[in-house]
């Protein structure tokens, strides 16, 4: 579906112009940006992007542990990284992304 020239669905003011957006290393999709900077995608592109993200990630729920919150790490990732209970990791946040890095110097 071509959205070029249509009114932006976010601000309902700007007209959409087509461009190529990089969503992952070596993966580009057709996207549409209005003059106010809002980006839109066709439904087909959104389905493909969501499928790509699901292929690289598993959905988890946040659980309460004492006075902290935790997210369980999927068994496949535990096995892939050879993680052990009580292993030291670094946790950081940027925007709405949480990154967990294994402390490779611990041991």
Backbone as JSON Lines, residues from 0, in Angstrom:
{"i":0,"aa":"X","n":[0.85,-1.17,0.0],"ca":[0.0,0.0,0.0],"c":[0.89,1.24,0.0]}
{"i":1,"aa":"X","n":[0.7,2.11,-0.93],"ca":[1.48,3.34,-1.04],"c":[0.8,4.46,-0.27]}
{"i":2,"aa":"X","n":[1.49,5.01,0.72],"ca":[0.93,6.08,1.56],"c":[1.4,7.46,1.13]}
{"i":3,"aa":"X","n":[2.25,7.53,0.1],"ca":[2.82,8.81,-0.32],"c":[1.73,9.81,-0.69]}
{"i":4,"aa":"X","n":[1.87,11.03,-0.16],"ca":[0.91,12.1,-0.44],"c":[-0.3,12.12,0.47]}
{"i":5,"aa":"X","n":[-0.49,11.04,1.25],"ca":[-1.63,10.99,2.16],"c":[-1.32,11.82,3.41]}
{"i":6,"aa":"X","n":[-2.35,12.15,4.16],"ca":[-2.19,12.93,5.39],"c":[-1.63,12.04,6.49]}
{"i":7,"aa":"X","n":[-0.71,12.58,7.27],"ca":[-0.08,11.86,8.37],"c":[-1.15,11.42,9.38]}
{"i":8,"aa":"X","n":[-1.1,10.16,9.78],"ca":[-2.06,9.63,10.75],"c":[-1.73,10.01,12.18]}
{"i":9,"aa":"X","n":[-0.54,10.57,12.42],"ca":[-0.15,10.96,13.77],"c":[-0.59,12.39,14.07]}
{"i":10,"aa":"X","n":[-0.2,13.33,13.18],"ca":[-0.5,14.74,13.44],"c":[-1.71,15.25,12.63]}
{"i":11,"aa":"X","n":[-2.15,14.45,11.67],"ca":[-3.28,14.83,10.8],"c":[-3.06,16.16,10.09]}
{"i":12,"aa":"X","n":[-1.8,16.53,9.86],"ca":[-1.48,17.78,9.17],"c":[-0.56,17.56,7.99]}
{"i":13,"aa":"X","n":[0.58,16.91,8.25],"ca":[1.61,16.77,7.22],"c":[1.27,15.76,6.15]}
{"i":14,"aa":"X","n":[1.88,15.94,4.98],"ca":[1.76,14.98,3.88],"c":[2.93,14.01,3.94]}
{"i":15,"aa":"X","n":[2.67,12.74,3.67],"ca":[3.69,11.71,3.78],"c":[4.54,11.62,2.52]}
{"i":16,"aa":"X","n":[5.86,11.46,2.72],"ca":[6.81,11.25,1.62],"c":[7.55,9.95,1.89]}
{"i":17,"aa":"X","n":[7.74,9.16,0.83],"ca":[8.37,7.85,0.94],"c":[9.88,7.97,1.1]}
{"i":18,"aa":"X","n":[10.45,7.09,1.97],"ca":[11.9,6.98,2.1],"c":[12.24,5.56,2.56]}
{"i":19,"aa":"X","n":[13.5,5.19,2.5],"ca":[13.95,3.88,2.95],"c":[14.49,4.01,4.37]}
{"i":20,"aa":"X","n":[13.94,3.22,5.3],"ca":[14.41,3.26,6.68],"c":[15.1,1.96,7.04]}
{"i":21,"aa":"X","n":[16.24,2.08,7.71],"ca":[16.99,0.91,8.17],"c":[16.39,0.46,9.5]}
{"i":22,"aa":"X","n":[15.89,-0.77,9.56],"ca":[15.29,-1.27,10.8],"c":[16.18,-2.29,11.5]}
{"i":23,"aa":"X","n":[17.16,-2.82,10.78],"ca":[18.13,-3.76,11.34],"c":[19.33,-3.76,10.4]}
{"i":24,"aa":"X","n":[20.41,-4.36,10.84],"ca":[21.61,-4.42,10.02],"c":[21.29,-5.03,8.66]}
{"i":25,"aa":"X","n":[21.43,-4.24,7.61],"ca":[21.19,-4.71,6.24],"c":[19.74,-4.85,5.86]}
{"i":26,"aa":"X","n":[18.81,-4.42,6.71],"ca":[17.37,-4.55,6.43],"c":[16.76,-3.15,6.3]}
{"i":27,"aa":"X","n":[16.24,-2.85,5.11],"ca":[15.6,-1.56,4.84],"c":[14.16,-1.79,4.41]}
{"i":28,"aa":"X","n":[13.27,-0.91,4.83],"ca":[11.86,-1.02,4.46],"c":[11.37,0.33,3.95]}
{"i":29,"aa":"X","n":[10.28,0.28,3.17],"ca":[9.63,1.51,2.74],"c":[8.92,2.12,3.94]}
{"i":30,"aa":"X","n":[9.19,3.38,4.19],"ca":[8.55,4.11,5.28],"c":[8.1,5.45,4.72]}
{"i":31,"aa":"X","n":[7.26,6.14,5.47],"ca":[6.72,7.43,5.03],"c":[6.86,8.42,6.18]}
{"i":32,"aa":"X","n":[7.4,9.6,5.87],"ca":[7.62,10.62,6.89],"c":[6.92,11.91,6.47]}
{"i":33,"aa":"X","n":[6.26,12.54,7.43],"ca":[5.63,13.83,7.15],"c":[6.62,14.95,7.45]}
{"i":34,"aa":"X","n":[6.3,16.17,7.03],"ca":[7.22,17.29,7.26],"c":[7.37,17.65,8.73]}
{"i":35,"aa":"X","n":[6.55,17.05,9.59],"ca":[6.67,17.28,11.04],"c":[7.5,16.19,11.72]}
{"i":36,"aa":"X","n":[8.03,15.26,10.92],"ca":[8.94,14.24,11.44],"c":[8.32,12.93,11.87]}
{"i":37,"aa":"X","n":[7.01,12.77,11.75],"ca":[6.36,11.52,12.13],"c":[6.57,10.47,11.05]}
{"i":38,"aa":"X","n":[6.85,9.25,11.47],"ca":[7.11,8.16,10.53],"c":[5.95,7.17,10.57]}
{"i":39,"aa":"X","n":[5.52,6.72,9.38],"ca":[4.44,5.74,9.26],"c":[4.91,4.61,8.36]}
{"i":40,"aa":"X","n":[4.27,3.45,8.52],"ca":[4.56,2.27,7.71],"c":[3.24,1.71,7.2]}
{"i":41,"aa":"X","n":[3.31,0.99,6.08],"ca":[2.12,0.3,5.6],"c":[1.85,-0.87,6.55]}
{"i":42,"aa":"X","n":[0.63,-1.4,6.52],"ca":[0.28,-2.54,7.38],"c":[1.17,-3.74,7.07]}
{"i":43,"aa":"X","n":[1.45,-3.96,5.79],"ca":[2.29,-5.1,5.39],"c":[3.69,-4.98,5.98]}
{"i":44,"aa":"X","n":[4.28,-3.79,5.9],"ca":[5.61,-3.57,6.46],"c":[5.58,-3.77,7.97]}
{"i":45,"aa":"X","n":[4.56,-3.26,8.64],"ca":[4.44,-3.43,10.1],"c":[4.39,-4.9,10.48]}
{"i":46,"aa":"X","n":[3.62,-5.7,9.74],"ca":[3.54,-7.14,10.02],"c":[4.92,-7.78,9.87]}
{"i":47,"aa":"X","n":[5.64,-7.41,8.82],"ca":[6.97,-7.99,8.6],"c":[7.96,-7.57,9.67]}
{"i":48,"aa":"X","n":[7.92,-6.31,10.08],"ca":[8.82,-5.81,11.12],"c":[8.52,-6.53,12.44]}
{"i":49,"aa":"X","n":[7.25,-6.67,12.79],"ca":[6.88,-7.36,14.02],"c":[7.32,-8.82,13.98]}
{"i":50,"aa":"X","n":[7.2,-9.48,12.83],"ca":[7.63,-10.87,12.69],"c":[9.15,-10.97,12.86]}
{"i":51,"aa":"X","n":[9.87,-10.02,12.3],"ca":[11.33,-9.99,12.43],"c":[11.72,-9.83,13.9]}
{"i":52,"aa":"X","n":[11.06,-8.92,14.61],"ca":[11.36,-8.7,16.02],"c":[11.02,-9.93,16.85]}
{"i":53,"aa":"X","n":[9.9,-10.58,16.55],"ca":[9.53,-11.8,17.29],"c":[10.54,-12.91,17.05]}
{"i":54,"aa":"X","n":[11.13,-12.94,15.86],"ca":[12.12,-13.97,15.55],"c":[13.4,-13.81,16.34]}
{"i":55,"aa":"X","n":[13.67,-12.61,16.85],"ca":[14.9,-12.33,17.58],"c":[14.66,-12.12,19.07]}
{"i":56,"aa":"X","n":[13.42,-12.15,19.5],"ca":[13.13,-11.87,20.9],"c":[11.93,-12.69,21.35]}
{"i":57,"aa":"X","n":[11.88,-12.93,22.63],"ca":[10.73,-13.61,23.23],"c":[10.07,-12.66,24.2]}
{"i":58,"aa":"X","n":[8.75,-12.63,24.19],"ca":[8.02,-11.77,25.12],"c":[8.08,-12.36,26.51]}
{"i":59,"aa":"X","n":[8.34,-11.52,27.49],"ca":[8.37,-11.92,28.89],"c":[7.58,-10.91,29.7]}
{"i":60,"aa":"X","n":[7.12,-11.33,30.87],"ca":[6.41,-10.43,31.77],"c":[7.33,-10.07,32.93]}
{"i":61,"aa":"X","n":[7.16,-8.87,33.43],"ca":[7.92,-8.41,34.58],"c":[7.3,-9.03,35.84]}
{"i":62,"aa":"X","n":[8.16,-9.52,36.74],"ca":[7.69,-10.11,38.0],"c":[8.33,-9.35,39.16]}
{"i":63,"aa":"X","n":[7.68,-9.39,40.31],"ca":[8.2,-8.72,41.51],"c":[8.99,-9.73,42.32]}
{"i":64,"aa":"X","n":[10.22,-9.35,42.69],"ca":[11.08,-10.18,43.53],"c":[11.55,-9.3,44.68]}
{"i":65,"aa":"X","n":[10.98,-9.5,45.86],"ca":[11.27,-8.62,46.98],"c":[10.77,-7.22,46.66]}
{"i":66,"aa":"X","n":[11.65,-6.23,46.77],"ca":[11.24,-4.86,46.44],"c":[11.68,-4.47,45.03]}
{"i":67,"aa":"X","n":[12.23,-5.42,44.27],"ca":[12.7,-5.16,42.9],"c":[11.78,-5.82,41.89]}
{"i":68,"aa":"X","n":[12.0,-5.48,40.63],"ca":[11.3,-6.13,39.53],"c":[12.31,-6.95,38.74]}
{"i":69,"aa":"X","n":[11.85,-8.02,38.09],"ca":[12.74,-8.88,37.32],"c":[12.04,-9.37,36.06]}
{"i":70,"aa":"X","n":[12.84,-9.69,35.06],"ca":[12.34,-10.34,33.84],"c":[13.14,-11.62,33.69]}
{"i":71,"aa":"X","n":[12.45,-12.74,33.53],"ca":[13.12,-14.02,33.42],"c":[13.78,-14.13,32.05]}
{"i":72,"aa":"X","n":[14.99,-14.69,32.02],"ca":[15.74,-14.87,30.77],"c":[15.35,-16.22,30.18]}
{"i":73,"aa":"X","n":[14.94,-16.26,28.9],"ca":[14.55,-17.52,28.26],"c":[15.67,-18.56,28.31]}
{"i":74,"aa":"X","n":[15.29,-19.82,28.48],"ca":[16.25,-20.92,28.6],"c":[17.19,-20.99,27.4]}
{"i":75,"aa":"X","n":[16.7,-20.7,26.2],"ca":[17.55,-20.75,25.01],"c":[18.7,-19.74,25.11]}
{"i":76,"aa":"X","n":[18.42,-18.57,25.66],"ca":[19.46,-17.55,25.82],"c":[20.42,-17.96,26.93]}
{"i":77,"aa":"X","n":[19.9,-18.51,28.02],"ca":[20.74,-19.0,29.12],"c":[21.73,-20.02,28.58]}
{"i":78,"aa":"X","n":[21.24,-20.94,27.77],"ca":[22.09,-21.99,27.2],"c":[23.1,-21.39,26.21]}
{"i":79,"aa":"X","n":[22.64,-20.5,25.35],"ca":[23.5,-19.89,24.33],"c":[24.67,-19.14,24.97]}
{"i":80,"aa":"X","n":[24.41,-18.43,26.07],"ca":[25.45,-17.64,26.74],"c":[26.11,-18.38,27.89]}
{"i":81,"aa":"X","n":[25.67,-19.62,28.14],"ca":[26.2,-20.44,29.23],"c":[26.13,-19.7,30.57]}
{"i":82,"aa":"X","n":[24.97,-19.1,30.84],"ca":[24.77,-18.34,32.07],"c":[24.55,-19.27,33.26]}
{"i":83,"aa":"X","n":[24.99,-18.82,34.41],"ca":[24.81,-19.57,35.65],"c":[24.08,-18.71,36.67]}
{"i":84,"aa":"X","n":[23.41,-19.34,37.61],"ca":[22.75,-18.63,38.69],"c":[23.76,-17.79,39.46]}
{"i":85,"aa":"X","n":[23.37,-16.59,39.85],"ca":[24.19,-15.64,40.61],"c":[25.35,-15.05,39.8]}
{"i":86,"aa":"X","n":[25.36,-15.28,38.48],"ca":[26.4,-14.69,37.63],"c":[26.21,-13.18,37.57]}
{"i":87,"aa":"X","n":[27.3,-12.45,37.55],"ca":[27.27,-10.98,37.53],"c":[26.96,-10.46,36.12]}
{"i":88,"aa":"X","n":[26.02,-9.51,36.04],"ca":[25.67,-8.87,34.77],"c":[25.56,-7.36,35.0]}
{"i":89,"aa":"X","n":[25.64,-6.6,33.91],"ca":[25.41,-5.16,33.95],"c":[24.08,-4.87,33.29]}
{"i":90,"aa":"X","n":[23.26,-4.05,33.92],"ca":[21.95,-3.7,33.39],"c":[21.94,-2.2,33.14]}
{"i":91,"aa":"X","n":[21.51,-1.8,31.92],"ca":[21.42,-0.38,31.6],"c":[20.14,-0.13,30.82]}
{"i":92,"aa":"X","n":[19.74,1.14,30.78],"ca":[18.52,1.51,30.06],"c":[18.8,2.71,29.18]}
{"i":93,"aa":"X","n":[18.22,2.69,27.98],"ca":[18.3,3.83,27.07],"c":[16.96,3.89,26.34]}
{"i":94,"aa":"X","n":[16.27,5.0,26.5],"ca":[14.93,5.09,25.91],"c":[14.05,4.03,26.53]}
{"i":95,"aa":"X","n":[13.39,3.22,25.7],"ca":[12.54,2.15,26.23],"c":[13.21,0.78,26.06]}
{"i":96,"aa":"X","n":[14.56,0.76,25.99],"ca":[15.3,-0.48,25.81],"c":[16.14,-0.79,27.04]}
{"i":97,"aa":"X","n":[16.04,-2.01,27.53],"ca":[16.86,-2.48,28.64],"c":[17.92,-3.41,28.05]}
{"i":98,"aa":"X","n":[19.18,-3.18,28.4],"ca":[20.27,-4.02,27.92],"c":[20.9,-4.73,29.11]}
{"i":99,"aa":"X","n":[21.14,-6.03,28.95],"ca":[21.8,-6.83,29.97],"c":[23.08,-7.37,29.35]}
{"i":100,"aa":"X","n":[24.23,-7.02,29.95],"ca":[25.53,-7.5,29.45],"c":[26.17,-8.39,30.49]}
{"i":101,"aa":"X","n":[26.67,-9.54,30.04],"ca":[27.35,-10.47,30.93],"c":[28.68,-9.85,31.33]}
{"i":102,"aa":"X","n":[29.0,-9.91,32.62],"ca":[30.28,-9.4,33.13],"c":[31.35,-10.43,32.81]}
{"i":103,"aa":"X","n":[32.03,-10.27,31.68],"ca":[33.01,-11.26,31.24],"c":[34.27,-11.27,32.1]}
{"i":104,"aa":"X","n":[34.51,-10.22,32.89],"ca":[35.7,-10.18,33.75],"c":[35.46,-10.88,35.08]}
{"i":105,"aa":"X","n":[34.2,-11.2,35.39],"ca":[33.9,-11.89,36.66],"c":[34.28,-13.36,36.52]}
{"i":106,"aa":"X","n":[34.6,-13.94,37.58],"ca":[34.81,-15.36,37.5],"c":[35.79,-15.81,38.44]}
